[in-house]
Short mmCIF file of C-alpha atoms in Angstrom, two decimals:
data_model
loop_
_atom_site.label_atom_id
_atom_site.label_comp_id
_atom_site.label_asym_id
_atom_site.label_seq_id
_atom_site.Cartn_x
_atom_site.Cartn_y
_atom_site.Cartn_z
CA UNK Y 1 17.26 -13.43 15.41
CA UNK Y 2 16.28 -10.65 17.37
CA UNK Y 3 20.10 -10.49 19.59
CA UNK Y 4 21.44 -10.78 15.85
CA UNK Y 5 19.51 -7.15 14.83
CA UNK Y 6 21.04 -5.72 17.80
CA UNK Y 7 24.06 -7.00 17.46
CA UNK Y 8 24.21 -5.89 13.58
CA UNK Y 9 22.83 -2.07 14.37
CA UNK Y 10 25.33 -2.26 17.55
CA UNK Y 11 28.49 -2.70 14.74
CA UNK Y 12 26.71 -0.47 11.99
CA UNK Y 13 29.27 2.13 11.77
CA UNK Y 14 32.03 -0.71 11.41
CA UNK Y 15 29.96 -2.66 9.01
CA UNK Y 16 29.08 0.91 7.09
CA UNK Y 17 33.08 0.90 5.66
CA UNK Y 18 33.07 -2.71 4.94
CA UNK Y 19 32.69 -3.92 1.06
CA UNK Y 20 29.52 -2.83 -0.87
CA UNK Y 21 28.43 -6.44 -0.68
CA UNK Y 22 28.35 -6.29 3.06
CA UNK Y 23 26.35 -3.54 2.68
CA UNK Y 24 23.82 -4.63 0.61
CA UNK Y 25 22.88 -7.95 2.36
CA UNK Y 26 22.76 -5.50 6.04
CA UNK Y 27 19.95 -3.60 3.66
CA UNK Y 28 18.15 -6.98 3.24
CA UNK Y 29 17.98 -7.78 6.70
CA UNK Y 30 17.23 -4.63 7.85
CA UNK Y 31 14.57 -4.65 5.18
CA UNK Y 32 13.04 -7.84 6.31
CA UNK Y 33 12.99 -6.69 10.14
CA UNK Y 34 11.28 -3.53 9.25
CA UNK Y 35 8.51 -5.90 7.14
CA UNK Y 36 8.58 -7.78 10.37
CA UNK Y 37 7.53 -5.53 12.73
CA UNK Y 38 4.51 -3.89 10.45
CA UNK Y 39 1.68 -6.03 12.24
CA UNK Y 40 3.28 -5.80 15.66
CA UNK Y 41 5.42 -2.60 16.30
CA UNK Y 42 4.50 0.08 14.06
CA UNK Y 43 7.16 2.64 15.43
CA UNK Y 44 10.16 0.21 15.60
CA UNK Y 45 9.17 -0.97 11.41
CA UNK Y 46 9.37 2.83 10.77
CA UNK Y 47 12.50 3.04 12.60
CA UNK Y 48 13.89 0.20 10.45
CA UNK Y 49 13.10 1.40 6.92
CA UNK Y 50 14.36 4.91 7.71
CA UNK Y 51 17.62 3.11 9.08
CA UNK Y 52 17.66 0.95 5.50
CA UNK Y 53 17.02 4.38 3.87
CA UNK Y 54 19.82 6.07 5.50
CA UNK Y 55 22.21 3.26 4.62
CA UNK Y 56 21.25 2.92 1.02
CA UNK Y 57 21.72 6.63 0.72
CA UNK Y 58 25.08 6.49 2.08
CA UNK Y 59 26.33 4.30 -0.22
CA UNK Y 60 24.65 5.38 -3.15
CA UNK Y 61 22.38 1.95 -3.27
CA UNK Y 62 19.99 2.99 -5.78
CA UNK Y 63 17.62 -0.25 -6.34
CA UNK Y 64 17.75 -0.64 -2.44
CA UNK Y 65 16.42 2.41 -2.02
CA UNK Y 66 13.75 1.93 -4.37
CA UNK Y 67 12.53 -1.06 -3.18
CA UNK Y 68 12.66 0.44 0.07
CA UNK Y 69 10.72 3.24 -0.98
CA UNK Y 70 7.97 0.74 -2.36
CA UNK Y 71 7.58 -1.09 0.86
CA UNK Y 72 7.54 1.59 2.89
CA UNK Y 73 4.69 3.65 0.99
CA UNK Y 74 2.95 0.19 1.24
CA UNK Y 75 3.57 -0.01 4.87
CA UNK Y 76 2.01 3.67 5.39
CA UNK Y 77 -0.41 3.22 2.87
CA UNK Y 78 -1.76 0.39 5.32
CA UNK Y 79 -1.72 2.55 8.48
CA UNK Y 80 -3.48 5.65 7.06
CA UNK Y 81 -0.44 7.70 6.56
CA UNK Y 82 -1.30 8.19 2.92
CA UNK Y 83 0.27 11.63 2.43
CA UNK Y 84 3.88 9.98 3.33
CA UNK Y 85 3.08 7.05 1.71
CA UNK Y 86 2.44 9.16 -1.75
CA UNK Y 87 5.70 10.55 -1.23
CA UNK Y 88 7.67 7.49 -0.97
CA UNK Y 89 6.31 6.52 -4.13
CA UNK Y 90 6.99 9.67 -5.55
CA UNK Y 91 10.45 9.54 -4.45
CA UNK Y 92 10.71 6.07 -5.88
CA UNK Y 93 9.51 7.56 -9.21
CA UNK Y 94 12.03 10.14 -9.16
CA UNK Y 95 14.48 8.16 -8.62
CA UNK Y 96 13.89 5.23 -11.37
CA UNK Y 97 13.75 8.61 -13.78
CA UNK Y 98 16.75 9.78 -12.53
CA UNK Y 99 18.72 6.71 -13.01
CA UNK Y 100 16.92 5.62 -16.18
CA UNK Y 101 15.93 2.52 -14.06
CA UNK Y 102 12.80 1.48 -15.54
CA UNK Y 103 12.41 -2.43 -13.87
CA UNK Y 104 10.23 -0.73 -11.25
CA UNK Y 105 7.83 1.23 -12.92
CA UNK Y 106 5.19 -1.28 -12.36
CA UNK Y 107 5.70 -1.62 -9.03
CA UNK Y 108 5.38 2.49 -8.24
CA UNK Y 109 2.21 1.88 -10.40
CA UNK Y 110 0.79 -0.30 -8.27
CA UNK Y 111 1.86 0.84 -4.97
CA UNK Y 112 0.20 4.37 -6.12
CA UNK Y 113 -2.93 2.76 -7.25
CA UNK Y 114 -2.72 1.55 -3.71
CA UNK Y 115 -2.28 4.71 -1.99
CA UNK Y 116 -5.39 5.87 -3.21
CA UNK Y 117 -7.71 2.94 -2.94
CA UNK Y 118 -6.59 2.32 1.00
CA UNK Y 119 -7.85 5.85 1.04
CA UNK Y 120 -10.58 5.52 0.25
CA UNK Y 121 -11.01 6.55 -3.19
CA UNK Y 122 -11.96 3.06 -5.32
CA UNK Y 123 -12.34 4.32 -8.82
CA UNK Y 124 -8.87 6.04 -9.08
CA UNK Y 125 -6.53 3.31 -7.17
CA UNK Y 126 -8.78 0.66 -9.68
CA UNK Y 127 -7.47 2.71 -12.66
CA UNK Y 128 -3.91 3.01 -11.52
CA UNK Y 129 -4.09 -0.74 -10.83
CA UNK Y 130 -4.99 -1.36 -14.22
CA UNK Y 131 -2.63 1.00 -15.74
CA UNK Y 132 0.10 -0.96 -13.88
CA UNK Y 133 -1.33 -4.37 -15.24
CA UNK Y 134 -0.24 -2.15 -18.48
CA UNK Y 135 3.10 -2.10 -17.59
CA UNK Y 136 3.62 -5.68 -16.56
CA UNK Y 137 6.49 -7.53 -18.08
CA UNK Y 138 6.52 -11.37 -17.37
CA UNK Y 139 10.63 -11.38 -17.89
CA UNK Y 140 11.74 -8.13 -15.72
CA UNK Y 141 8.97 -8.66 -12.88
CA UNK Y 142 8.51 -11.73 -10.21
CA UNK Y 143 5.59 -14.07 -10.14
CA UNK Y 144 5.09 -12.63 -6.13
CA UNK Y 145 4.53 -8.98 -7.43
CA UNK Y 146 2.09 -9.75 -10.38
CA UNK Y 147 0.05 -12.01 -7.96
CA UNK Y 148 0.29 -9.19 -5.86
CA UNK Y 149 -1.14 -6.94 -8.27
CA UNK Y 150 -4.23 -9.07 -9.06
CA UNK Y 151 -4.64 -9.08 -5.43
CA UNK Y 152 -5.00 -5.55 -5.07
CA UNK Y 153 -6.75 -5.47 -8.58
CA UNK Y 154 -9.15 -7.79 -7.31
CA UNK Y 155 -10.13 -6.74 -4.03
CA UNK Y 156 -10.75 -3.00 -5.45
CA UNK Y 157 -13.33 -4.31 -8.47
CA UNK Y 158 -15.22 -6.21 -5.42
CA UNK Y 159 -15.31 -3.02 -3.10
CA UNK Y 160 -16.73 -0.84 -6.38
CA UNK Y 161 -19.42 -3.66 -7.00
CA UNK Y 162 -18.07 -5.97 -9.77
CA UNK Y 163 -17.77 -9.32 -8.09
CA UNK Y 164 -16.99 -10.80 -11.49
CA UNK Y 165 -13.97 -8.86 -12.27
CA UNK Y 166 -12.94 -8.93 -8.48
CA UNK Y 167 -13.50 -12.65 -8.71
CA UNK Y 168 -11.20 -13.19 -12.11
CA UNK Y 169 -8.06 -11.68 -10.65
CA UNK Y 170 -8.50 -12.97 -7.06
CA UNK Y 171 -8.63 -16.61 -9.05
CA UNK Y 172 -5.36 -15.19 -11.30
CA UNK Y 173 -3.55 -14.35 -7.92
CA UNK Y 174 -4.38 -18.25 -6.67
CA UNK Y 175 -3.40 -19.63 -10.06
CA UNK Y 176 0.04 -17.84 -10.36
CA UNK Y 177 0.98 -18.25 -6.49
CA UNK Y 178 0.27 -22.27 -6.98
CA UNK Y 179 1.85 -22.66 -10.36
CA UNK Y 180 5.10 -21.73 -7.91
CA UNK Y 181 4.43 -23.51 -4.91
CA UNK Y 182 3.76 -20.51 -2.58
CA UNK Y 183 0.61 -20.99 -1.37
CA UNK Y 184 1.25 -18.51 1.40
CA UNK Y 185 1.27 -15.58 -1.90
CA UNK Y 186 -2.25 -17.33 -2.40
CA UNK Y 187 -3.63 -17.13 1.11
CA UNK Y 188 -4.61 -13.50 1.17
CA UNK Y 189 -6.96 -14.46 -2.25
CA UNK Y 190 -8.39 -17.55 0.00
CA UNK Y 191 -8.93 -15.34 2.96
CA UNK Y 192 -10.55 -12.46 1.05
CA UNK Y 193 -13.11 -15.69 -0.54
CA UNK Y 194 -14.04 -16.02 3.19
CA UNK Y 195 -15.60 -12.62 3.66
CA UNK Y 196 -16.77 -12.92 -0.40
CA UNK Y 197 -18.91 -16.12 0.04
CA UNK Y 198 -22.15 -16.93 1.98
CA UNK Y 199 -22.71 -20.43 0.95
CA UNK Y 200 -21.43 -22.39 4.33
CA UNK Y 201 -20.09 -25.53 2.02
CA UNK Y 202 -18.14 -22.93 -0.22
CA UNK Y 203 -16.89 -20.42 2.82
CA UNK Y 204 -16.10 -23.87 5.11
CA UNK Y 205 -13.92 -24.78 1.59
CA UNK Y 206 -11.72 -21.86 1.68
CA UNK Y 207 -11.63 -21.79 5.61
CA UNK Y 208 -10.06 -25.11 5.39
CA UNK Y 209 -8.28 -23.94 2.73
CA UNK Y 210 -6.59 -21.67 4.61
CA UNK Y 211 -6.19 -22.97 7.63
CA UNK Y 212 -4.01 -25.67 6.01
CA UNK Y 213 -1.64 -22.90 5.06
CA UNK Y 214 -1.50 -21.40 7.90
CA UNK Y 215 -0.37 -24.79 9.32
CA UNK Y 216 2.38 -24.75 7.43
CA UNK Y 217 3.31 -21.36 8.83
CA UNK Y 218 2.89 -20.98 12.31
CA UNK Y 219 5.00 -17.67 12.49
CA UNK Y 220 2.13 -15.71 11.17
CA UNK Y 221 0.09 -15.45 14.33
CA UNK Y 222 -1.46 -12.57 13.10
CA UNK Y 223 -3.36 -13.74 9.62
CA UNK Y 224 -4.47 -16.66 12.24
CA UNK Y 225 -6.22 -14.46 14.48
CA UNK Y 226 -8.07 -12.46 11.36
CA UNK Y 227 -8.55 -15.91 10.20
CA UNK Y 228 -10.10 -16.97 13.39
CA UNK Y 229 -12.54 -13.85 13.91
CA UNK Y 230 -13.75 -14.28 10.24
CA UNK Y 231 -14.42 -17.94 10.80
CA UNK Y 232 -16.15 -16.51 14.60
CA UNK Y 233 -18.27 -14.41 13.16
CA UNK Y 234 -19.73 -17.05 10.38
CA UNK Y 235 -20.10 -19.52 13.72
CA UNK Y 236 -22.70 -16.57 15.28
CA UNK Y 237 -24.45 -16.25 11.93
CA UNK Y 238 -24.98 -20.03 12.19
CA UNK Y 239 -26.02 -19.88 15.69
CA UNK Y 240 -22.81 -21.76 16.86
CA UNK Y 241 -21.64 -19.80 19.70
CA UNK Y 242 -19.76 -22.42 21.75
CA UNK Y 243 -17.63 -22.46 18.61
CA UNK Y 244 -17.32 -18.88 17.75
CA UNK Y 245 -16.23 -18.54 21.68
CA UNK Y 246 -13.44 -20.89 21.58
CA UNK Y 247 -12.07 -18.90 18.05
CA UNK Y 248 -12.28 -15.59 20.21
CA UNK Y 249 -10.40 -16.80 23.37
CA UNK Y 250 -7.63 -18.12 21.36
CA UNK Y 251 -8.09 -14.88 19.03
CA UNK Y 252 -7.59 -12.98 22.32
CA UNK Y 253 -4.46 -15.07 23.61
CA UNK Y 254 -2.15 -14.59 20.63
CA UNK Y 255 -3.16 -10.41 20.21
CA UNK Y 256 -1.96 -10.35 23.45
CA UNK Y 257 0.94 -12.55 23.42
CA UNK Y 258 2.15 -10.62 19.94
CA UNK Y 259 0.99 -7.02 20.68
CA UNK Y 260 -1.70 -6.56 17.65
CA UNK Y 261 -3.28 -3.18 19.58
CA UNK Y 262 -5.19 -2.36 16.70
CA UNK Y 263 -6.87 -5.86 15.99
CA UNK Y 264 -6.64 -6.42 19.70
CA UNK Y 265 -9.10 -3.55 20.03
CA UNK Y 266 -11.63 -4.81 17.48
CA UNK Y 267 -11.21 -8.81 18.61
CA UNK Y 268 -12.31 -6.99 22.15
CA UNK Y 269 -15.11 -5.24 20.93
CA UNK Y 270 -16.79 -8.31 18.81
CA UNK Y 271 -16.09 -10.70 21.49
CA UNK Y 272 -18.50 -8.41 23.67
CA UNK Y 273 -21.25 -8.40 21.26
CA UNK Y 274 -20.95 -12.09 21.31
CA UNK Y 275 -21.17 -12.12 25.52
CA UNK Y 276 -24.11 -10.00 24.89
CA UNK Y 277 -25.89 -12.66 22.61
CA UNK Y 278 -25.17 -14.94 25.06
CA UNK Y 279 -26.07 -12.49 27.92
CA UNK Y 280 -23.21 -12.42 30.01
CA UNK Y 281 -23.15 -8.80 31.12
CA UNK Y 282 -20.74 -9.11 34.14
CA UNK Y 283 -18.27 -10.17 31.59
CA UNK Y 284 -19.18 -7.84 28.69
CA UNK Y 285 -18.23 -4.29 30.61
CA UNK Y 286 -14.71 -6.02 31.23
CA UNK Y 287 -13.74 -6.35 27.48
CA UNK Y 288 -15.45 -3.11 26.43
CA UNK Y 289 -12.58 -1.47 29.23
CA UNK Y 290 -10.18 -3.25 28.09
CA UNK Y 291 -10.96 -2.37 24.51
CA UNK Y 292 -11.69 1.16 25.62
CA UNK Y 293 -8.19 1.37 27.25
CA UNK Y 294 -5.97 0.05 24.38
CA UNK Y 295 -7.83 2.43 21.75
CA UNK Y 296 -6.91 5.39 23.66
CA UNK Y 297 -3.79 4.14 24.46
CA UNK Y 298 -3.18 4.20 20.71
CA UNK Y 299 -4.88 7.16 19.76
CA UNK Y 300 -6.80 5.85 17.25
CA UNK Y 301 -10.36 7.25 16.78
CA UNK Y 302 -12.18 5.21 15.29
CA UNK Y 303 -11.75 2.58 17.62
CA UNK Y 304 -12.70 4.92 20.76
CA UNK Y 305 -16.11 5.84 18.43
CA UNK Y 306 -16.89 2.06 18.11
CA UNK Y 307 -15.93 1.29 21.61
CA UNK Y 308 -18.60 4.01 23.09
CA UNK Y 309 -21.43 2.69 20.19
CA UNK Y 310 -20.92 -1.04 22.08
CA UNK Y 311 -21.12 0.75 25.81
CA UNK Y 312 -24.22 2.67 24.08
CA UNK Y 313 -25.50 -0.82 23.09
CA UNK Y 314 -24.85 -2.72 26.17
CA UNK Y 315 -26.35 -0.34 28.50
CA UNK Y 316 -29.35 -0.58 26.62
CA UNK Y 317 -28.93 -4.30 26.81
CA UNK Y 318 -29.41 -3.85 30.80
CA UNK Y 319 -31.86 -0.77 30.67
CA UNK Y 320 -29.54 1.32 31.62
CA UNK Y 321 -30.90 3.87 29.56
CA UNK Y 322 -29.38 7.23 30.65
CA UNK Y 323 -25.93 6.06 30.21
CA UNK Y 324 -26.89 4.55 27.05
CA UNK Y 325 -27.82 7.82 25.82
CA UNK Y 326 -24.77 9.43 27.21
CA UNK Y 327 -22.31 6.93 24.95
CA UNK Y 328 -24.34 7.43 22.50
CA UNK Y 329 -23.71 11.08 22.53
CA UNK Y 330 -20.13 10.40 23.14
CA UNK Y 331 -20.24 7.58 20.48
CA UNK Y 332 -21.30 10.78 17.64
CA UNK Y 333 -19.38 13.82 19.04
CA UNK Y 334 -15.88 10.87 18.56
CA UNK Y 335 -17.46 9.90 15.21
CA UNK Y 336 -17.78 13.54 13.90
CA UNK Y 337 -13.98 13.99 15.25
CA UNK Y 338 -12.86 11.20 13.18
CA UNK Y 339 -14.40 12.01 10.30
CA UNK Y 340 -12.35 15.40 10.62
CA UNK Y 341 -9.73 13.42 11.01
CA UNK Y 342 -10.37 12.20 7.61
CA UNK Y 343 -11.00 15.10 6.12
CA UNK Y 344 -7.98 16.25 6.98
CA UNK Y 345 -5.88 12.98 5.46
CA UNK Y 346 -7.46 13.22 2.64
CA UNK Y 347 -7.12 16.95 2.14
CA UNK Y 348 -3.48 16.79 2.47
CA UNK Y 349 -2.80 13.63 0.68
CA UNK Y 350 -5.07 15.53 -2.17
CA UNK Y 351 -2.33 18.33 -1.95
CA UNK Y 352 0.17 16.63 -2.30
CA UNK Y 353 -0.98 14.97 -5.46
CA UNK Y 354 -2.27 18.19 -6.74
CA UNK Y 355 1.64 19.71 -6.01
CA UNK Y 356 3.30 16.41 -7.46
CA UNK Y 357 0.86 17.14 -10.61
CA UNK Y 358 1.72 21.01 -10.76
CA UNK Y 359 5.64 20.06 -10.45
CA UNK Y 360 4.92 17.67 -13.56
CA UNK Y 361 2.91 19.95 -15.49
CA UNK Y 362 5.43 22.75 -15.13
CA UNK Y 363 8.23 20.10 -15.88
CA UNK Y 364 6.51 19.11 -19.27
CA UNK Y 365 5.75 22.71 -19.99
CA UNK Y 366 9.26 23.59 -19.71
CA UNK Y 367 10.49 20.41 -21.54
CA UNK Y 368 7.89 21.53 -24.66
CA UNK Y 369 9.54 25.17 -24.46
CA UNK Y 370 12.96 23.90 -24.90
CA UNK Y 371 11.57 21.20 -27.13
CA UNK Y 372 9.92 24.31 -29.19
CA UNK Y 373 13.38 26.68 -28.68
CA UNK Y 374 15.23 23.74 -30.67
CA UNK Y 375 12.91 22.79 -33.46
CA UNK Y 376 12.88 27.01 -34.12
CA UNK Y 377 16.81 26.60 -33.49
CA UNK Y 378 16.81 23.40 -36.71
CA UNK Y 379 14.39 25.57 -38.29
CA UNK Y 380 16.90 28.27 -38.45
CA UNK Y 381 19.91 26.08 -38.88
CA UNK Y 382 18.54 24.26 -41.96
CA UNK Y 383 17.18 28.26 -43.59
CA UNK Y 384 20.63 29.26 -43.32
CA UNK Y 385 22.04 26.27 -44.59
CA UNK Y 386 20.04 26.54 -47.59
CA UNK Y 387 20.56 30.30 -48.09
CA UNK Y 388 24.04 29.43 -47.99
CA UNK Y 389 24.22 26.45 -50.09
CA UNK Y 390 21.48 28.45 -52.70
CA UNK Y 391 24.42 31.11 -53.05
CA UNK Y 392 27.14 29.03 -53.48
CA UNK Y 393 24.87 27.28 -56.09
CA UNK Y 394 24.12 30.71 -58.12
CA UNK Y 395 27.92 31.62 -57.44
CA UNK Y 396 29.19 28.93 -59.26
CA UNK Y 397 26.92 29.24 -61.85
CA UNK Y 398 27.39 32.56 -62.23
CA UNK Y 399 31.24 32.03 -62.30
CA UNK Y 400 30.27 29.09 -65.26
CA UNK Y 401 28.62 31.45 -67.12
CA UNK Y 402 30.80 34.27 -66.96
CA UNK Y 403 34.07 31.81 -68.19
CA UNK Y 404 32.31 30.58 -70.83
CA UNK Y 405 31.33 34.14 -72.03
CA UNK Y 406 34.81 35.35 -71.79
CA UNK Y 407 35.93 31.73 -73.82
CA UNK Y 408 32.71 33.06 -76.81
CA UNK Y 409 34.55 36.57 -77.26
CA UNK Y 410 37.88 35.41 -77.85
CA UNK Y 411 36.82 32.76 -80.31
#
């Protein structure tokens, strides 16, 4: 698969001139190996929608690029690049309005309503979600996208509080994934149960559940390793920790055989805790390094503030209790700097909207002045046909009466 990417982007400027058909499955596949790479290489997927970006534009692929546009805001939206993410869907939007292509307008709805829950702000992603519910239409959308929807719908009512509502559309995501035989559509739903749940029966029903699926698809390494930490962490509440162990190591195996840096990090960090439960110190400084290592490696702050809490944590563990109060210090001065961090996301992703809403508004004011300049135009149009059709009117009748007072005096 991989040699046939190559080989495809090798002959790209060949396959560029070829028929449109051509053209449009090379977007597909180059659409799929972007999607590919999301959990494993985040530069080479961003690489691969800009490349399916580039091509669309070139040969004027409009619903390619669209779609494009969509899963690439919902790529970024996923990684914290909200700003760019808001834009895709922007440009999305512009385009269905330029084009009068309307099929999509649920999905920029949605992947909006996305945008701004993944950052953080519940109440307005939950109300773009349920504005794109609105524009649902069974006949012009696919089952996959509306279970999507109740997905996102669902987990957003259960992260503002309403575990009913959450509940109903998680359930409606299950229901219309199964009435069409994908239960991997309905797997997210079933995973999401496991972190809903705290009766064991119910949560070892939907781990089960799930792991059935995921025997059915043993390319998607990476849902089994969340699977496996989520079903880890329920062993230590249960005081199983021979079991939660073995989900760990094998946890550990496949991040590292696929590359998952960012889960790697976290599967690192948890396992530790677990070594300290069990009070294996010599081991626990090794994954903390190793964890330590990979989140600088990827530059991603909130992982480095976590990793020096745990250092914090197990130094204290050992009575170690001056460098347990230098992490901890470290641990606060990294938190502060992410939180910055987030300021700073959210203060440009709040720009943008506030410039993509100030473009609008000045759009729609413009449209009601011209709107305005041709009623007064009518306006005028109809007064002067009146005026005119008033003095042909008294003309004639003028004319009428004149003739037949002319006819009087020669009688």
């Amino acid at each position: 698969m991989k040699i046939g990417i190559f080989y495809l982007l090798l002959l790209l400027p060949v396959l560029l001139s070829s028929a449109n058909k051509i053209d449009s499955n090379n977007i597909l596949v180059i659409s799929n190996k972007a999607e590919d790479m999301m959990m494993s290489n985040h530069d080479s997927a961003a690489y691969y929608f800009d490349l399916g970006l580039k091509l669309c534009k070139s040969k004027g692929d409009i619903l390619n690029e669209i779609n494009l546009l969509l899963n690439y805001s919902r790529y970024n939206s996923t990684k914290g690049h909200y700003e760019v993410a808001f834009k895709n869907c922007k440009d999305a939007n512009k385009l269905s309005e330029e084009y009068g292509i309307t099929k999509y307008d649920f999905e920029i709805k949605m992947y909006t309503g996305l945008v701004y829950y993944n950052m953080g702000l519940y109440l307005e992603g939950l109300e773009l979600l349920i504005d794109a519910q609105k524009l649902y239409l069974p006949k012009s959308t696919s089952y996959y996208k509306k279970a999507e929807l109740d997905y996102y719908t669902g987990m957003a009512y259960i992260d503002i509080g309403d575990l009913n509502n959450g509940l109903d559309y998680l359930n409606s995501s299950i229901s219309i994934s199964l009435l069409n035989n994908d239960s991997l559509s309905a797997y997210k739903s079933y995973s999401l149960f496991t972190l809903v749940f705290q009766n064991p029966d119910t949560l070892n029903k939907y781990f089960d559940i799930c792991e059935n699926i995921l025997k059915k698809h043993p390319e998607l390494d990476y849902q089994k390793v969340v699977l496996n930490v989520n079903k880890a962490m329920n062993y230590i509440d249960q005081g199983n920790l021979k079991e939660s162990r073995t989900l760990y190591i094998e946890g550990i195996h496949l991040c590292e055989k696929r590359g998952f840096d960012e889960y790697q990090v976290y599967l690192y960090n948890n396992f530790a805790y677990q070594l300290m439960y069990e009070k294996s110190y010599d081991s626990v400084i090794y994954y903390l390094d190793k964890a330590s290592r990979i989140a600088f490696e990827i530059k991603n702050l909130a992982a480095q503030a976590e990793t020096y809490d745990s250092y914090s944590d197990y130094y204290t563990k050992i009575g170690d209790y001056k460098n347990a109060l230098k992490y901890s210090k470290l641990y606060i001065e990294k938190s502060n700097e992410f939180r910055e961090q987030q300021k700073m996301k959210e203060t440009r992703f709040l720009s943008a909207v506030f410039e993509n809403e100030k473009k609008e508004n000045a759009i729609l004011k413009q449209q009601n002045e011209i709107n305005k300049l041709w009623l007064y135009f009518i306006i005028t149009i109809a007064f002067l046909l009146i005026v005119v059709g008033m003095t042909v009117y008294f003309r004639q009748r003028w004319a009428l009466s004149r003739s037949k007072l002319e006819t009087s005096e020669k009688i």
